[in-house]
Amino acid sequence: MPLETKATITTFGGKLFKLSHPSSVTGTPMNLNLFVPPSALSKTAPAPVLIYLSGLTCSPDNCSEKGFFQHRASQLGLALVYPDTSPRGLSIPGQNDSWDFGEAAGFYLDATAEPWRENYKMESYITSELPSILFSDPEFGGYLDGTRVSITGHSMGGHGALTLYLKHQGKYQSVSAFAPIANPTRCPWGEKAFRGYLAGGVEEGKKHDAVELLRSGIWKGGDLKALVDVGTGDNFYKSGQLLPENLEAVVKEKGLEGVKVRYHEGYDHSYYFMASFSGEHVEHAARHLGLL
Amino acid sequence: MPLETKATITTFGGKLFKLSHPSSVTGTPMNLNLFVPPSALSKTAPAPVLIYLSGLTCSPDNCSEKGFFQHRASQLGLALVYPDTSPRGLSIPGQNDSWDFGEAAGFYLDATAEPWRENYKMESYITSELPSILFSDPEFGGYLDGTRVSITGHSMGGHGALTLYLKHQGKYQSVSAFAPIANPTRCPWGEKAFRGYLAGGVEEGKKHDAVELLRSGIWKGGDLKALVDVGTGDNFYKSGQLLPENLEAVVKEKGLEGVKVRYHEGYDHSYYFMASFSGEHVEHAARHLGLL
């Protein structure tokens, strides 16, 4: 079934499409936003794609409105895909009881614990079903070069970007993250998510933890092509939810190359932080996608 | 009484301050946001100022989050001031009955009709009290060059920017507007506002109408230094709320120079439109403030 267009918005010379489709993976309708840069609007030069994974509580709209990725993506000829953060509208008990678990908090993994395992399959959705639908869509597929894709994300979405990049080697040409939950088995957000979504709890969560994945030696791909930005004024960083220093440590321990972790004095966890550096994350992706 | 700081946010290398102060003009507390560019943070080189007037329903936060004026203002060394759109928290009957009148819809005039005339004095607030407090504030005044100020705005705020620029000649070095209500005595939004706020109704409203002010010959200042952007996909433009063509007509009729009205194919009324062109509005102001 083709993607349904809910809205078409002209911005930065390109078009932002608000789209929806039924998902057989999550069993629900799923929303996403797609930005097509001006260079690809004629469909004669399909654009490579940067997938942006949002953080806790977010929909596809938050970053589309506040992240400022379109500004530089328009100039460089990069398409942007903003998926949603979980299935929505199910009737699973507890799915709306807290802002950091359940709806809008899918953590980009396939759940193995009841009652979540039936629908909460954001890893399969993001890495398989969504690109399959999008890149073959009769209307929207022609805008996009599905062979050139990078991934980025913020907070929970930074966790998603890093772990999907590590687990699905070769699928994404580069990765970047803003304030990622880098070591979720060792922070309250991650522990809560893994205890809820995974039959094996936090121990099973190591399979969905960027630091533990690197520690396990899963990465065989050479240079990592990873850019990570963290604000030193970020209260979640200061309270130990993000742990980027553990990412730096495991990279060093394993002798891996190609990971740049930057700390920005005074910046917080918000879109004010992301908007300040989103242009550089677009450039990072563009370089690895052959646009720069 | 000095400005109270509610939040300090690092963004685009500068600082966004969320401020509040008691206003003797409106008789209420008033909120505003102030962006100080990196070049002015040391207070050795105070920044010229661009005042941004928001549209209906907005607070100082909407454009701070979605307009992306900070991106180019940071590069050029321009400070940004985002005032609120009306007094808030009063107990005037009817002030919260509609989204286009009363709270968050002050229309940047001094009301003359009861019960609004006591508090709804946004013209005096914006042109007199706010700059007086801000530029002399012991903490924030040092960031700002109060002798170099331009003004811009969106929709109702575009009306505000144009009319305050015309009525307070010499106070602002340039003006720009996104999708302004250019001829409010001839559109439903303006008629409703003037019938409510003004004892003399729509006829008195001509004193607060950019087209009628120009028609009256009020402007004595030479070139107008005005930039106006409108999206051709803007439903409020299409339904006759904005009437930029009347602005073009009176400019031509009066033989005035220095007004550039641009129509952008497909753009709507939203921040997606503004964000696409806010950099150029910052440059327009910067040129007339001696930064470019």
XYZ file of C-alpha atoms in Angstrom, chain B residues 2-292:
291
model
C 15.984 44.746 36.921
C 14.984 42.006 34.535
C 14.498 38.621 36.142
C 16.243 35.702 34.423
C 14.018 32.631 34.145
C 16.410 30.569 32.022
C 19.754 30.864 30.243
C 20.247 28.673 27.184
C 23.404 28.285 25.125
C 22.616 28.242 21.407
C 24.514 28.998 18.197
C 27.516 30.068 20.260
C 25.501 32.790 22.020
C 23.052 32.906 24.902
C 19.273 32.965 24.864
C 17.914 34.527 28.041
C 14.290 34.015 29.049
C 13.452 37.180 30.943
C 10.552 38.681 32.835
C 9.769 42.071 34.333
C 6.820 43.944 35.811
C 5.389 46.399 33.295
C 3.864 49.640 34.496
C 2.432 50.145 30.997
C 0.423 46.915 30.872
C 0.094 46.481 34.631
C 1.213 42.864 34.345
C 4.432 40.875 34.349
C 5.801 40.664 30.800
C 8.018 37.932 29.402
C 10.571 38.256 26.631
C 13.463 36.323 25.188
C 16.817 37.917 24.401
C 19.475 36.344 22.196
C 22.973 37.731 22.649
C 25.395 36.761 19.860
C 28.855 35.436 20.758
C 30.537 38.674 19.694
C 28.690 40.604 22.411
C 28.964 38.186 25.328
C 32.009 39.952 26.747
C 30.120 43.281 26.693
C 33.104 44.962 25.013
C 31.282 45.202 21.673
C 27.560 45.720 22.316
C 25.373 44.269 19.576
C 22.779 46.156 17.558
C 19.296 44.807 18.046
C 16.571 43.270 15.896
C 13.161 43.210 17.595
C 10.936 40.377 16.392
C 7.175 40.776 16.901
C 5.278 37.488 16.989
C 1.945 36.620 15.448
C -1.423 35.638 16.891
C -1.342 32.954 19.618
C 2.439 33.131 20.028
C 4.646 33.669 23.053
C 8.314 34.718 22.955
C 9.247 31.028 22.699
C 7.689 30.027 19.370
C 10.003 31.939 17.098
C 12.981 31.432 19.412
C 12.531 27.681 18.862
C 11.354 27.536 15.256
C 12.369 30.714 13.425
C 16.157 30.152 13.306
C 16.952 33.848 13.353
C 19.722 32.950 15.823
C 21.705 31.067 13.172
C 22.525 34.090 11.026
C 22.329 36.608 13.885
C 25.065 34.683 15.651
C 27.292 34.874 12.579
C 26.683 38.589 12.000
C 26.743 39.790 15.605
C 23.125 40.863 15.921
C 21.093 40.617 19.142
C 17.454 39.480 18.934
C 14.582 40.525 21.176
C 11.396 38.454 21.205
C 8.661 40.283 23.183
C 5.312 38.782 24.114
C 2.156 39.434 22.099
C -0.093 40.937 24.824
C -0.471 41.286 28.567
C -1.396 37.972 30.162
C -3.243 36.801 33.256
C -5.692 39.689 33.535
C -9.345 39.073 34.340
C -10.933 40.996 31.483
C -14.156 39.330 30.299
C -13.688 37.869 26.830
C -9.902 38.019 26.762
C -9.632 34.260 26.264
C -12.742 33.682 24.165
C -10.993 33.608 20.791
C -7.510 32.973 19.474
C -7.448 36.134 17.366
C -8.468 38.702 19.987
C -7.439 39.405 23.581
C -4.640 37.424 25.153
C -1.780 36.753 22.693
C -3.477 39.048 20.180
C -2.633 42.569 21.328
C -2.131 43.910 17.784
C 0.719 46.227 18.864
C -1.509 49.237 19.513
C -2.638 51.184 22.572
C -6.300 50.350 23.082
C -8.747 53.237 23.493
C -11.912 51.245 24.197
C -13.035 49.872 27.551
C -12.182 47.452 29.107
C -8.920 47.138 27.148
C -7.464 50.638 27.395
C -6.061 50.164 30.879
C -3.719 47.264 30.027
C -3.621 46.594 26.290
C -0.930 49.120 25.399
C 1.459 47.072 23.343
C 2.559 50.030 21.194
C 3.825 51.953 24.213
C 5.251 48.795 25.678
C 7.240 47.830 22.572
C 8.400 51.278 21.505
C 9.055 52.851 24.886
C 8.952 50.843 28.098
C 10.619 47.638 26.926
C 13.668 49.276 25.287
C 13.990 51.656 28.218
C 14.116 48.758 30.687
C 16.223 46.483 28.522
C 18.879 48.950 27.390
C 19.418 50.322 30.899
C 19.319 46.991 32.704
C 22.401 46.515 34.911
C 22.931 42.967 33.676
C 21.622 42.930 30.094
C 22.012 46.525 28.929
C 25.743 46.055 28.440
C 25.191 43.452 25.733
C 23.168 45.821 23.579
C 23.627 48.942 21.463
C 20.280 50.640 22.015
C 21.114 53.298 19.402
C 21.013 50.728 16.572
C 17.683 48.924 16.418
C 15.623 47.379 13.619
C 12.262 45.658 13.734
C 10.632 42.664 12.073
C 7.643 40.417 12.647
C 5.273 37.750 11.414
C 1.592 38.083 10.517
C 0.077 40.229 13.317
C 3.700 40.933 14.219
C 4.417 41.952 10.636
C 1.588 44.461 10.980
C 3.191 45.570 14.239
C 6.652 45.950 12.718
C 5.421 47.948 9.715
C 3.125 50.273 11.669
C 5.547 50.953 14.522
C 8.277 51.652 11.962
C 6.054 54.155 10.155
C 4.689 55.832 13.285
C 7.981 56.069 15.196
C 10.210 57.372 12.435
C 13.879 57.200 13.213
C 13.470 54.716 16.048
C 14.197 51.727 13.811
C 16.858 51.646 11.118
C 14.936 49.201 8.938
C 11.826 47.041 8.914
C 10.896 43.658 7.548
C 7.878 41.403 7.739
C 6.774 37.868 7.012
C 3.200 37.521 5.785
C 2.123 40.768 7.466
C -1.453 41.872 7.979
C -0.665 44.809 5.736
C -4.061 46.497 5.525
C -5.926 45.474 8.685
C -8.852 47.897 8.257
C -9.809 45.797 5.240
C -9.551 42.248 6.577
C -11.498 40.203 9.161
C -8.625 39.919 11.686
C -7.990 43.648 11.681
C -11.644 44.650 11.709
C -12.289 42.426 14.729
C -9.275 43.811 16.567
C -10.046 47.460 15.847
C -13.762 47.125 16.718
C -12.724 45.596 20.028
C -9.716 47.639 21.061
C -10.532 51.069 19.630
C -13.303 53.443 20.734
C -13.478 54.701 17.160
C -13.560 51.205 15.686
C -12.264 50.432 12.213
C -12.087 54.129 11.236
C -9.707 54.793 14.144
C -7.851 51.684 13.010
C -6.486 53.584 10.013
C -3.928 55.053 12.430
C -2.676 51.488 12.974
C -2.740 50.245 9.392
C 0.446 50.222 7.295
C -1.335 50.862 4.004
C -3.502 53.658 5.396
C -0.555 55.248 7.193
C 1.387 55.377 3.933
C -1.683 56.688 2.119
C -1.998 59.486 4.705
C 1.483 60.704 3.798
C 2.867 60.135 7.295
C 6.197 58.847 6.005
C 8.809 61.600 5.638
C 11.906 59.488 5.969
C 13.071 58.878 2.372
C 13.719 55.309 1.317
C 11.626 52.918 3.370
C 14.235 50.154 3.895
C 11.485 47.543 4.032
C 11.554 43.875 3.074
C 8.304 41.868 2.982
C 8.022 38.134 2.233
C 4.759 36.323 1.499
C 4.135 32.679 0.576
C 1.744 32.067 -2.305
C 0.518 28.889 -0.567
C -0.429 30.821 2.588
C -4.139 30.253 3.257
C -4.394 33.552 5.122
C -2.918 35.338 2.126
C -5.311 33.548 -0.192
C -8.317 34.397 1.989
C -7.492 38.112 2.037
C -6.221 38.549 5.603
C -2.815 39.893 4.550
C -3.346 42.080 1.446
C 0.323 42.744 0.598
C -0.839 43.798 -2.873
C -2.468 46.861 -1.242
C 0.902 47.708 0.270
C 2.531 47.451 -3.138
C -0.208 49.624 -4.647
C 0.110 52.459 -2.127
C 3.893 52.417 -2.384
C 3.547 52.834 -6.132
C 0.784 55.438 -5.824
C 2.919 57.527 -3.464
C 6.109 57.027 -5.455
C 7.917 55.624 -2.413
C 11.228 53.814 -2.733
C 12.925 51.064 -0.764
C 10.078 48.568 -0.360
C 10.754 45.062 -1.589
C 7.737 42.702 -1.560
C 8.592 39.130 -2.565
C 6.179 36.281 -3.254
C 7.511 32.776 -2.658
C 5.904 29.980 -4.633
C 4.154 27.389 -2.475
C 5.251 28.587 0.983
C 2.627 28.703 3.705
C 2.084 30.848 6.823
C 4.105 28.682 9.223
C 7.532 28.751 10.799
C 8.629 26.386 8.008
C 8.229 29.431 5.754
C 9.857 31.895 8.122
C 12.812 29.657 8.916
C 13.526 29.443 5.184
C 13.995 33.207 4.893
C 14.871 34.412 8.403
C 18.559 34.503 7.456
C 17.791 37.046 4.741
C 15.755 39.173 7.145
C 18.652 39.151 9.577
C 20.921 40.259 6.715
C 18.476 43.024 5.735
C 18.571 44.384 9.280
C 22.326 43.858 9.563
C 22.944 45.922 6.435
C 21.010 48.880 7.815
C 22.598 48.519 11.254
C 26.115 48.708 9.885
C 27.027 45.035 10.279
C 27.190 44.226 6.568
